[in-house]
Coordinates of C-alpha atoms in Angstrom, one line a residue:
M30 CA 8.9 -37.9 -10.0
V31 CA 10.7 -34.9 -7.9
R32 CA 12.6 -36.3 -5.3
N33 CA 13.6 -35.5 -1.7
I34 CA 11.2 -33.0 -2.0
V35 CA 8.2 -32.3 0.1
V36 CA 5.2 -29.8 -1.1
L37 CA 3.4 -28.3 1.8
G38 CA 0.0 -26.5 0.9
G39 CA -1.7 -23.9 2.6
S40 CA -6.0 -23.5 3.2
S41 CA -6.1 -21.0 1.1
H42 CA -6.2 -22.6 -2.3
P43 CA -6.7 -26.7 -2.3
Q44 CA -7.6 -26.8 -5.9
L45 CA -4.1 -25.2 -7.3
N46 CA -2.0 -27.4 -4.3
Q47 CA -3.4 -30.5 -6.0
T48 CA -2.7 -28.8 -9.5
I49 CA 1.4 -28.5 -8.1
C50 CA 1.3 -31.7 -6.6
N51 CA 0.4 -33.4 -10.0
H52 CA 1.9 -31.8 -12.2
L53 CA 5.7 -32.4 -9.8
G54 CA 4.8 -36.3 -9.3
V55 CA 4.5 -36.2 -5.6
A56 CA 1.8 -36.6 -3.2
P57 CA 0.9 -33.2 -0.6
A58 CA 2.3 -33.3 2.4
N59 CA 0.6 -34.6 6.2
V60 CA 0.0 -30.9 7.6
L61 CA -2.5 -30.8 9.9
L62 CA -3.8 -27.1 9.8
D63 CA -7.1 -26.0 12.3
K64 CA -8.1 -23.3 14.5
F65 CA -8.1 -22.9 18.1
S66 CA -12.0 -22.5 19.6
V67 CA -10.2 -18.9 20.6
G68 CA -9.0 -18.3 16.8
E69 CA -5.7 -19.0 17.0
T70 CA -3.9 -20.6 14.4
R71 CA -2.5 -24.5 14.8
V72 CA -0.2 -26.1 12.7
E73 CA 1.3 -30.0 12.8
I74 CA 3.5 -31.1 10.4
Q75 CA 2.7 -35.1 10.7
E76 CA 5.8 -36.3 8.6
S77 CA 9.4 -36.0 8.4
V78 CA 10.9 -32.8 6.5
R79 CA 14.6 -32.9 8.4
G80 CA 17.1 -32.7 5.6
K81 CA 14.5 -32.6 2.9
D82 CA 13.4 -29.0 0.2
V83 CA 10.5 -27.9 1.8
Y84 CA 8.0 -25.6 -0.6
I85 CA 4.9 -24.2 0.9
I86 CA 2.0 -23.1 -1.4
Q87 CA 0.0 -20.0 0.2
S88 CA -1.9 -17.7 -2.0
G89 CA -2.9 -14.7 -0.8
G90 CA -6.7 -14.1 -1.5
G91 CA -9.4 -14.4 0.9
K92 CA -9.1 -14.5 4.2
V93 CA -5.6 -12.7 4.1
N94 CA -4.2 -12.2 7.5
D95 CA -5.1 -15.9 8.7
N96 CA -3.3 -17.5 5.5
L97 CA -0.7 -15.0 6.2
M98 CA -0.2 -15.9 9.9
E99 CA -0.8 -19.6 8.9
L100 CA 1.9 -18.9 6.3
L101 CA 4.6 -17.6 8.9
I102 CA 3.8 -20.4 11.4
T103 CA 4.3 -23.5 8.8
I104 CA 7.3 -21.6 7.7
S105 CA 8.9 -21.9 11.6
A106 CA 7.8 -25.0 12.4
C107 CA 9.4 -26.6 9.0
K108 CA 12.6 -24.6 10.0
T109 CA 12.6 -26.3 13.7
A110 CA 12.0 -29.9 12.1
S111 CA 15.4 -29.1 10.6
A112 CA 13.8 -28.8 7.1
R113 CA 17.2 -27.9 4.6
Q114 CA 15.6 -25.2 3.0
V115 CA 12.3 -23.8 3.1
T116 CA 10.4 -21.6 -0.1
A117 CA 7.3 -20.2 0.0
V118 CA 5.2 -20.0 -3.3
L119 CA 2.8 -17.4 -3.1
P120 CA 1.0 -16.8 -6.2
L121 CA -0.8 -13.9 -4.9
F122 CA 2.1 -11.8 -2.8
P123 CA -0.3 -10.2 0.4
Y124 CA -0.5 -6.6 1.2
S125 CA 1.9 -6.0 -2.5
R126 CA -0.3 -3.0 -2.9
Q127 CA 1.6 -1.6 0.3
S128 CA 4.8 -1.2 -0.8
D129 CA 5.5 2.4 0.3
I130 CA 4.8 5.5 1.9
P131 CA 1.7 7.4 -0.3
Y132 CA 3.3 10.9 -1.0
N133 CA 2.2 13.9 -2.9
K134 CA 3.4 16.4 -4.7
T135 CA 5.0 18.5 -2.3
G136 CA 6.8 15.4 -0.5
A137 CA 4.4 14.7 2.4
P138 CA 3.8 11.2 2.9
L139 CA -0.1 12.2 2.5
S140 CA -3.1 9.9 1.8
K141 CA -4.4 12.4 -0.7
A142 CA -3.0 15.1 -2.8
S143 CA -3.6 18.7 -1.2
N144 CA -5.7 21.2 -3.7
C145 CA -7.1 24.5 -3.5
F146 CA -10.3 23.2 -1.2
N147 CA -8.5 21.1 1.4
K148 CA -5.2 23.0 1.4
P149 CA -4.6 23.7 5.2
D150 CA -3.9 27.2 6.4
F151 CA 0.0 26.4 6.9
P152 CA 2.5 25.0 5.3
Y153 CA 3.1 20.8 6.0
L154 CA 6.9 20.5 6.8
L155 CA 9.0 16.6 6.3
D156 CA 10.8 18.0 9.8
S157 CA 9.5 17.2 12.8
L158 CA 9.6 19.7 16.0
P159 CA 11.7 20.2 18.1
Q160 CA 14.8 19.2 15.9
T161 CA 17.5 17.5 17.7
P162 CA 20.4 19.9 17.1
H163 CA 23.3 19.3 14.3
P164 CA 26.8 18.3 15.9
D165 CA 28.5 21.0 13.5
H166 CA 25.9 23.7 14.6
A167 CA 26.2 25.9 17.9
Q168 CA 24.0 25.0 20.9
T169 CA 21.3 28.3 21.2
A170 CA 21.9 30.7 23.8
G171 CA 18.9 30.1 25.6
L172 CA 15.9 32.5 26.3
T173 CA 16.6 35.8 24.9
N174 CA 15.6 37.9 27.2
G175 CA 15.6 35.7 29.4
M176 CA 12.1 34.6 32.4
D177 CA 11.0 37.8 31.8
G178 CA 10.9 37.6 28.1
L179 CA 9.1 34.3 28.5
H180 CA 6.2 35.8 31.1
K181 CA 5.5 38.6 28.8
G182 CA 5.5 36.6 25.8
L183 CA 3.1 34.2 27.4
S184 CA 1.4 37.2 29.2
K185 CA 0.5 38.6 25.7
I186 CA -1.1 35.2 24.7
Q187 CA -3.4 35.0 27.9
I188 CA -4.7 38.2 26.9
D189 CA -5.5 37.2 23.5
E190 CA -6.9 34.0 24.8
S191 CA -9.7 35.8 27.1
S192 CA -10.5 38.0 24.2
S193 CA -11.3 35.2 21.7
A194 CA -12.4 31.7 22.6
S195 CA -10.8 29.7 20.0
S196 CA -7.1 30.2 20.6
S197 CA -5.5 27.4 21.7
P198 CA -4.5 26.5 26.0
Q199 CA -1.5 24.8 25.0
N200 CA 0.7 28.2 23.4
A201 CA 2.8 28.1 26.8
R202 CA 4.1 24.5 26.1
F203 CA 5.4 25.2 23.1
A204 CA 7.8 28.4 24.1
S205 CA 10.4 26.2 24.9
Y206 CA 10.9 24.7 21.8
V207 CA 11.4 28.0 19.7
N208 CA 14.1 29.8 21.9
G209 CA 15.7 26.9 23.2
P210 CA 15.9 25.1 26.7
H211 CA 16.1 27.0 29.6
N212 CA 16.1 26.0 33.7
R213 CA 14.3 25.4 36.1
T214 CA 13.0 29.6 37.7
D215 CA 14.3 30.3 42.0
T216 CA 10.9 30.1 43.5
S217 CA 10.6 34.0 42.9
E218 CA 10.2 33.8 39.5
S219 CA 7.8 30.8 40.2
G220 CA 6.0 33.9 42.3
K221 CA 5.7 35.9 39.7
S222 CA 4.4 33.6 37.6
T223 CA 1.7 32.3 40.1
A224 CA 1.0 35.2 40.8
Y225 CA 0.4 36.4 37.2
F226 CA -2.3 33.4 36.4
D227 CA -4.3 33.9 39.8
R228 CA -4.9 37.3 38.8
Q229 CA -5.8 36.0 35.1
K230 CA -8.2 33.5 37.1
N231 CA -9.8 35.9 38.5
G232 CA -10.4 38.0 35.9
S233 CA -8.0 40.6 35.4
T234 CA -6.4 41.5 31.8
S235 CA -5.1 45.2 32.6
S236 CA -1.6 45.9 31.7
L237 CA 0.9 43.5 32.9
G238 CA 4.5 44.9 33.3
N239 CA 5.4 46.2 30.3
G240 CA 2.4 48.2 29.7
T241 CA 1.7 47.1 26.0
A242 CA -0.9 45.6 26.6
K243 CA -4.5 46.6 27.9
D244 CA -7.6 46.1 28.8
E245 CA -9.9 45.8 25.6
N246 CA -12.5 48.6 27.2
N247 CA -9.6 51.1 26.6
G248 CA -10.3 50.7 22.6
T249 CA -6.4 49.1 22.4
K250 CA -5.9 45.6 20.5
P251 CA -3.6 43.6 22.3
N252 CA -0.4 43.1 20.8
T253 CA -0.2 39.8 18.9
S254 CA 2.1 40.1 15.8
K255 CA 4.8 38.0 17.9
S256 CA 2.6 35.6 19.6
N257 CA 3.1 33.0 16.7
I258 CA 6.2 32.3 17.5
F259 CA 4.7 30.2 20.4
Q260 CA 2.4 28.4 17.7
P261 CA 3.8 24.6 17.2
Q262 CA 5.0 24.8 13.6
P263 CA 3.1 21.3 12.4
G264 CA 5.2 18.4 11.3
Y265 CA 3.7 15.1 9.2
K266 CA 0.0 15.2 8.6
Q267 CA -0.1 11.6 9.3
W268 CA 1.3 8.2 9.5
V269 CA 1.1 5.9 7.0
A270 CA 2.8 2.1 8.3
Q271 CA 5.0 0.6 5.4
A272 CA 3.4 -2.4 5.4
G273 CA 4.7 -4.2 2.8
T274 CA 8.6 -3.6 4.6
L275 CA 6.9 -5.4 7.4
V276 CA 5.4 -8.3 5.7
A277 CA 9.3 -9.2 3.4
D278 CA 10.9 -8.9 7.3
L279 CA 7.9 -11.6 9.2
L280 CA 8.7 -14.0 6.2
T281 CA 12.7 -13.5 6.7
C282 CA 12.7 -13.6 9.8
A283 CA 10.1 -16.6 10.1
G284 CA 12.7 -18.8 8.1
A285 CA 12.0 -18.6 4.6
D286 CA 15.0 -19.1 2.4
H287 CA 13.5 -18.3 -1.1
I288 CA 10.3 -16.4 -2.3
I289 CA 8.5 -17.7 -5.8
T290 CA 5.5 -15.3 -6.5
M291 CA 3.7 -14.0 -9.7
D292 CA 3.5 -10.7 -10.8
L293 CA 3.7 -8.0 -8.0
H294 CA 2.2 -5.3 -7.9
D295 CA 5.5 -3.4 -7.5
A296 CA 8.6 -4.6 -8.5
Q297 CA 10.2 -2.7 -5.8
Y298 CA 8.7 -5.0 -3.5
Q299 CA 12.0 -7.6 -4.5
G300 CA 14.2 -5.0 -2.9
F301 CA 12.9 -5.5 0.9
F302 CA 13.8 -9.0 1.2
D303 CA 17.2 -10.5 1.9
I304 CA 16.8 -13.9 0.1
P305 CA 16.4 -14.4 -3.3
V306 CA 12.7 -13.3 -4.8
D307 CA 11.2 -14.9 -8.7
N308 CA 8.4 -12.8 -9.9
L309 CA 7.2 -14.8 -12.4
Y310 CA 5.1 -13.5 -15.1
G311 CA 1.3 -14.0 -16.2
R312 CA 1.9 -12.3 -19.4
P313 CA 2.7 -15.8 -21.2
L314 CA -0.5 -17.3 -20.4
L315 CA -2.2 -13.6 -21.5
K316 CA -0.7 -13.3 -24.5
K317 CA -1.6 -17.1 -26.1
Y318 CA -4.9 -16.5 -24.8
I319 CA -5.2 -13.3 -27.2
Q320 CA -3.7 -15.0 -30.0
Y321 CA -5.9 -18.3 -30.2
Q322 CA -9.1 -17.4 -28.4
I323 CA -9.7 -13.4 -29.7
P324 CA -10.8 -13.5 -33.5
D325 CA -8.9 -11.4 -35.8
F326 CA -6.5 -9.8 -32.7
Q327 CA -3.9 -7.9 -35.4
Q328 CA -6.6 -5.7 -35.5
A329 CA -7.3 -4.9 -31.5
V330 CA -6.2 -2.9 -29.3
I331 CA -4.2 -3.0 -25.9
V332 CA -5.5 -0.3 -23.4
S333 CA -3.3 0.0 -20.4
P334 CA -6.7 0.8 -17.6
D335 CA -4.3 3.6 -16.2
A336 CA -0.7 5.5 -16.3
G337 CA 0.6 2.5 -13.9
G338 CA 0.3 -0.3 -16.1
A339 CA 1.1 1.2 -19.5
K340 CA 4.6 -0.8 -19.0
R341 CA 2.9 -4.0 -18.5
A342 CA 0.6 -3.4 -21.5
T343 CA 3.2 -2.1 -23.9
A344 CA 5.1 -5.9 -23.0
I345 CA 2.2 -7.3 -24.8
A346 CA 1.1 -4.9 -27.4
D347 CA 5.0 -4.9 -28.9
G348 CA 5.5 -8.8 -28.7
L349 CA 2.2 -9.6 -30.6
G350 CA 2.5 -6.0 -32.9
M351 CA -0.4 -4.7 -31.8
P352 CA -1.6 -0.7 -31.8
F353 CA -1.7 0.8 -27.9
A354 CA -4.0 3.1 -26.6
L355 CA -3.7 4.3 -22.8
I356 CA -6.6 5.5 -20.3
H357 CA -5.5 8.2 -18.0
K358 CA -6.7 9.6 -14.7
E359 CA -7.5 13.6 -14.4
R360 CA -8.3 14.2 -10.9
R361 CA -10.6 17.2 -10.2
P362 CA -11.7 17.9 -6.3
T363 CA -14.8 19.2 -5.8
K364 CA -16.2 21.6 -3.3
I365 CA -18.7 19.5 -2.0
S366 CA -16.5 17.2 0.0
D367 CA -12.8 16.4 0.1
R368 CA -12.7 13.1 -2.6
Q369 CA -10.9 13.4 -5.6
N370 CA -13.3 12.5 -9.0
A371 CA -11.3 10.5 -11.4
T372 CA -12.6 11.8 -14.8
M373 CA -10.9 9.3 -17.1
M374 CA -9.9 10.2 -20.9
L375 CA -9.0 7.7 -23.7
V376 CA -5.1 8.9 -25.4
G377 CA -5.6 6.5 -29.0
E378 CA -7.9 4.9 -31.2
V379 CA -10.7 2.3 -30.5
A380 CA -13.3 3.0 -32.9
N381 CA -14.8 0.4 -34.6
R382 CA -11.9 -2.6 -32.8
T383 CA -11.7 -4.4 -30.5
A384 CA -10.1 -2.9 -27.1
I385 CA -8.1 -5.4 -24.5
L386 CA -7.4 -4.2 -21.3
I387 CA -4.7 -5.5 -19.4
D388 CA -4.1 -5.1 -15.6
D389 CA -2.2 -7.4 -12.8
L390 CA -5.0 -6.8 -10.4
A391 CA -8.4 -6.7 -10.0
D392 CA -10.3 -6.3 -6.7
T393 CA -13.5 -4.0 -6.6
S394 CA -13.3 -4.0 -10.6
N395 CA -14.0 -0.1 -10.0
T396 CA -11.4 0.6 -12.7
I397 CA -11.7 -1.5 -15.5
T398 CA -15.2 -1.2 -15.8
R399 CA -15.4 2.0 -15.8
A400 CA -12.8 1.6 -18.3
A401 CA -14.8 -0.3 -20.1
K402 CA -17.6 2.1 -20.3
L403 CA -15.1 4.7 -21.4
L404 CA -14.1 2.3 -24.5
K405 CA -17.2 1.6 -25.5
K406 CA -18.5 4.9 -25.3
E407 CA -15.3 6.0 -28.1
G408 CA -16.7 3.2 -30.2
A409 CA -15.2 0.2 -29.3
T410 CA -17.1 -2.9 -30.6
K411 CA -16.4 -5.5 -28.0
V412 CA -14.6 -5.2 -24.7
Y413 CA -11.6 -7.7 -23.0
A414 CA -9.8 -7.5 -19.8
L415 CA -7.0 -9.7 -19.0
L416 CA -6.0 -9.7 -15.5
T417 CA -3.6 -11.6 -13.6
H418 CA -4.9 -11.7 -10.7
G419 CA -8.9 -12.0 -10.1
I420 CA -9.3 -11.1 -6.3
L421 CA -13.1 -9.8 -6.9
S422 CA -13.6 -8.9 -3.8
G423 CA -16.7 -7.0 -1.9
D424 CA -19.2 -6.4 -4.8
A425 CA -17.0 -7.1 -7.8
I426 CA -19.2 -9.4 -9.6
D427 CA -22.9 -7.8 -9.5
R428 CA -20.7 -4.8 -11.0
I429 CA -19.0 -7.0 -13.7
N430 CA -22.3 -8.6 -15.0
A431 CA -23.7 -5.2 -15.0
S432 CA -20.9 -3.5 -16.8
A433 CA -19.7 -3.4 -20.4
L434 CA -17.4 -6.0 -20.2
D435 CA -18.1 -9.0 -22.8
K436 CA -15.5 -11.4 -20.9
V437 CA -13.2 -11.2 -17.8
V438 CA -10.1 -13.6 -18.5
V439 CA -8.6 -14.0 -14.5
T440 CA -5.8 -16.8 -13.5
N441 CA -6.1 -18.9 -10.8
S442 CA -4.1 -17.5 -8.7
V443 CA -6.7 -17.2 -5.8
P444 CA -9.7 -19.7 -5.8
Q445 CA -12.3 -18.6 -8.7
D446 CA -15.5 -21.2 -8.2
E447 CA -17.3 -19.4 -6.8
H448 CA -16.5 -16.0 -8.8
K449 CA -17.5 -18.2 -11.9
S450 CA -20.3 -19.3 -11.0
R451 CA -21.9 -15.8 -10.2
C452 CA -20.7 -14.4 -13.5
P453 CA -21.0 -15.7 -17.1
K454 CA -18.8 -13.6 -18.0
L455 CA -15.3 -15.2 -16.4
E456 CA -12.8 -17.4 -17.2
V457 CA -10.4 -18.9 -15.6
L458 CA -6.6 -19.5 -16.6
E459 CA -4.1 -22.2 -15.2
V460 CA -1.4 -21.0 -13.4
G461 CA -0.4 -24.1 -11.6
T462 CA 1.8 -25.5 -14.6
I463 CA 3.9 -22.4 -14.5
F464 CA 4.4 -22.8 -10.5
A465 CA 5.3 -26.2 -11.2
E466 CA 8.0 -25.9 -13.0
A467 CA 9.7 -23.2 -11.1
I468 CA 9.7 -25.4 -8.1
R469 CA 11.0 -28.4 -10.1
R470 CA 13.8 -26.1 -11.6
V471 CA 14.7 -24.3 -8.4
H472 CA 15.2 -27.6 -6.7
Y473 CA 17.5 -28.5 -9.3
G474 CA 19.3 -25.7 -9.2
E475 CA 18.8 -24.8 -12.7
S476 CA 17.9 -21.8 -14.7
I477 CA 14.1 -20.3 -14.6
S478 CA 14.9 -17.7 -16.8
V479 CA 12.7 -19.2 -19.4
L480 CA 10.0 -18.6 -17.5
F481 CA 10.5 -14.8 -17.7
Q482 CA 10.9 -15.0 -20.9
Y483 CA 7.4 -13.6 -22.0
D484 CA 8.4 -11.8 -25.6

């Protein structure tokens, strides 16, 4: 029995909460988790937590946003109630797949890489305009030809606009960005500008002062070579929110002193925190399942469904002395739409062998079902999928039932009762004991390195 400890279970995974409490020999804390009629989260801790170590268990599956808000409010309530230390236990970390901004090969933060079919007519720049002057650089001299030059340039643009309906009427707004700042004009210059725009409104497109721009009826095309300097240069195509950094800041600001989670989708996530983060591994469970549940596992092949999980899969393959294969996704754009279809290629040999797919999570299960189809096509006798987090949202269960997968093994980091009742191929491994042992070791100040030793 662990003393001076309080275990609060969130509403995301009651079964896992009870398993952890049973292993620790403590009763779950008495807490009221409810919602007001308007939908706001209500949390009431109905026992004293003063001077105690509080461990709040909340997974990131199901209603992710509601569970996250409930966790934040519970952490804040415990800190307000003078808890000595608050540890957030997150079997599945919420927003773990949004740890950074997606970049394309040119460095711009785009949602998808550009190709010959969706590439824009102008290059995207990493700098947004207007730029801030560098401290060591002299300030620009302003307008090169004064206000007269500006009005001449504007005249040319307006003439171009009258000749082509596709021109933008906002070119004049960006003239100051190119030529530098300028002072307000006096009444005489304003009168010139007003008279010019009045002439444009009346439909006059005759020569204006410099004798270079002529009417279209004279057969001379307007000079547009210098009009591009008035075009605004584009900056970012789109802005992508860094939800990963935001969630880390929210947990820290709410009052969390420690984070315990399992198999982060991106290991760099730990760097977003200013507090200790213990990232446990689900690989010992997966390795034990391979050793004791898969016949002749030495003759099987460990397969990574994508290049991102190659390191995770090779760690298991090297530990068990098994061969390794990789599925490579080659993205080929189509002219029909802007979407990019991924063509999967197998690197390795799986013919007449059992293939074991290793991945950290499966959401829609599109990747593992396509990989299983490819493996069966390449001659694999059986295909297993071993996953740490089986989110299985949307039509993932139906996709698995109709796929070439023979068995899907997941942990109960998120509730799996409903999934298991709908999918006969699904098998669930227990992770409550791992989290309970991590909580016990953290509470007594013992090292938890033994939980990281999965080889």
